[in-house]
Amino acid sequence: MVCTVCGRTTAIEYDVKSEGKALRLTLCRDCYERLYVAGDSPLPTFFGTVPDVDKACPDCGTRLKDFKATGMLGCAYCYTAFRNELKSAILYVQGNLIHDGKVPSADAEEKYERVRGLAFSQEKLLERIRAAERGGNAAEARMLKIQLQTVNRKLNGGDEE
């Protein structure tokens, strides 16, 4: 298991109940000790002191008090409603306030089309092999199997076109 805070692989899942809500955390020993407070929830230290705990999301009604207790928001608009209160928690967990997602490589579409074409060829060759074997044409079936091996090698990255 991987710690959701620091990314170490020696983490344990903890079931925490806070204010009647269940939460499952995956934490390593260090993060658990750093985040846990002598109370019923480890999350208040992690998310810092929340100034106005009765502030609520206008869209779903989730309160900061609920977020502080569970670490979970109610809807996408909560991120806007609680923007200032969430900054430190998001920065701590993700290391950045801006999401840096992955971008496909420039030739990804070309590679996809190539693999798609090879998979289609593979399927058609298999159909033709079955038909040749059913028809008793062993020579044609052998020739098609050789073609299939070539297609399989290309699919597995062995031969380039």
mmCIF file with all atom_site columns, N, CA and C in Angstrom, residues 32 85 97 115-116:
data_model
loop_
_atom_site.group_PDB
_atom_site.id
_atom_site.type_symbol
_atom_site.label_atom_id
_atom_site.label_alt_id
_atom_site.label_comp_id
_atom_site.label_asym_id
_atom_site.label_entity_id
_atom_site.label_seq_id
_atom_site.pdbx_PDB_ins_code
_atom_site.Cartn_x
_atom_site.Cartn_y
_atom_site.Cartn_z
_atom_site.occupancy
_atom_site.B_iso_or_equiv
_atom_site.pdbx_formal_charge
_atom_site.auth_seq_id
_atom_site.auth_comp_id
_atom_site.auth_asym_id
_atom_site.auth_atom_id
_atom_site.pdbx_PDB_model_num
ATOM 1  N N  . TYR A 1 32  ? 1.268  9.098  9.892   1.00 0.00 ? 32  TYR A N  1
ATOM 2  C CA . TYR A 1 32  ? 0.226  8.850  10.888  1.00 0.00 ? 32  TYR A CA 1
ATOM 3  C C  . TYR A 1 32  ? 0.573  9.565  12.184  1.00 0.00 ? 32  TYR A C  1
ATOM 4  N N  . GLU A 1 85  ? -9.381 28.379 2.488   1.00 0.00 ? 85  GLU A N  1
ATOM 5  C CA . GLU A 1 85  ? -9.186 27.416 3.579   1.00 0.00 ? 85  GLU A CA 1
ATOM 6  C C  . GLU A 1 85  ? -8.492 26.142 3.096   1.00 0.00 ? 85  GLU A C  1
ATOM 7  N N  . LEU A 1 97  ? -0.368 23.837 -6.072  1.00 0.00 ? 97  LEU A N  1
ATOM 8  C CA . LEU A 1 97  ? -1.781 24.213 -6.138  1.00 0.00 ? 97  LEU A CA 1
ATOM 9  C C  . LEU A 1 97  ? -2.364 24.021 -7.525  1.00 0.00 ? 97  LEU A C  1
ATOM 10 N N  . VAL A 1 115 ? -1.761 0.626  -34.071 1.00 0.00 ? 115 VAL A N  1
ATOM 11 C CA . VAL A 1 115 ? -2.116 -0.537 -33.254 1.00 0.00 ? 115 VAL A CA 1
ATOM 12 C C  . VAL A 1 115 ? -3.528 -0.996 -33.562 1.00 0.00 ? 115 VAL A C  1
ATOM 13 N N  . ARG A 1 116 ? -4.418 -0.049 -33.752 1.00 0.00 ? 116 ARG A N  1
ATOM 14 C CA . ARG A 1 116 ? -5.800 -0.394 -34.096 1.00 0.00 ? 116 ARG A CA 1
ATOM 15 C C  . ARG A 1 116 ? -5.859 -1.164 -35.414 1.00 0.00 ? 116 ARG A C  1
#
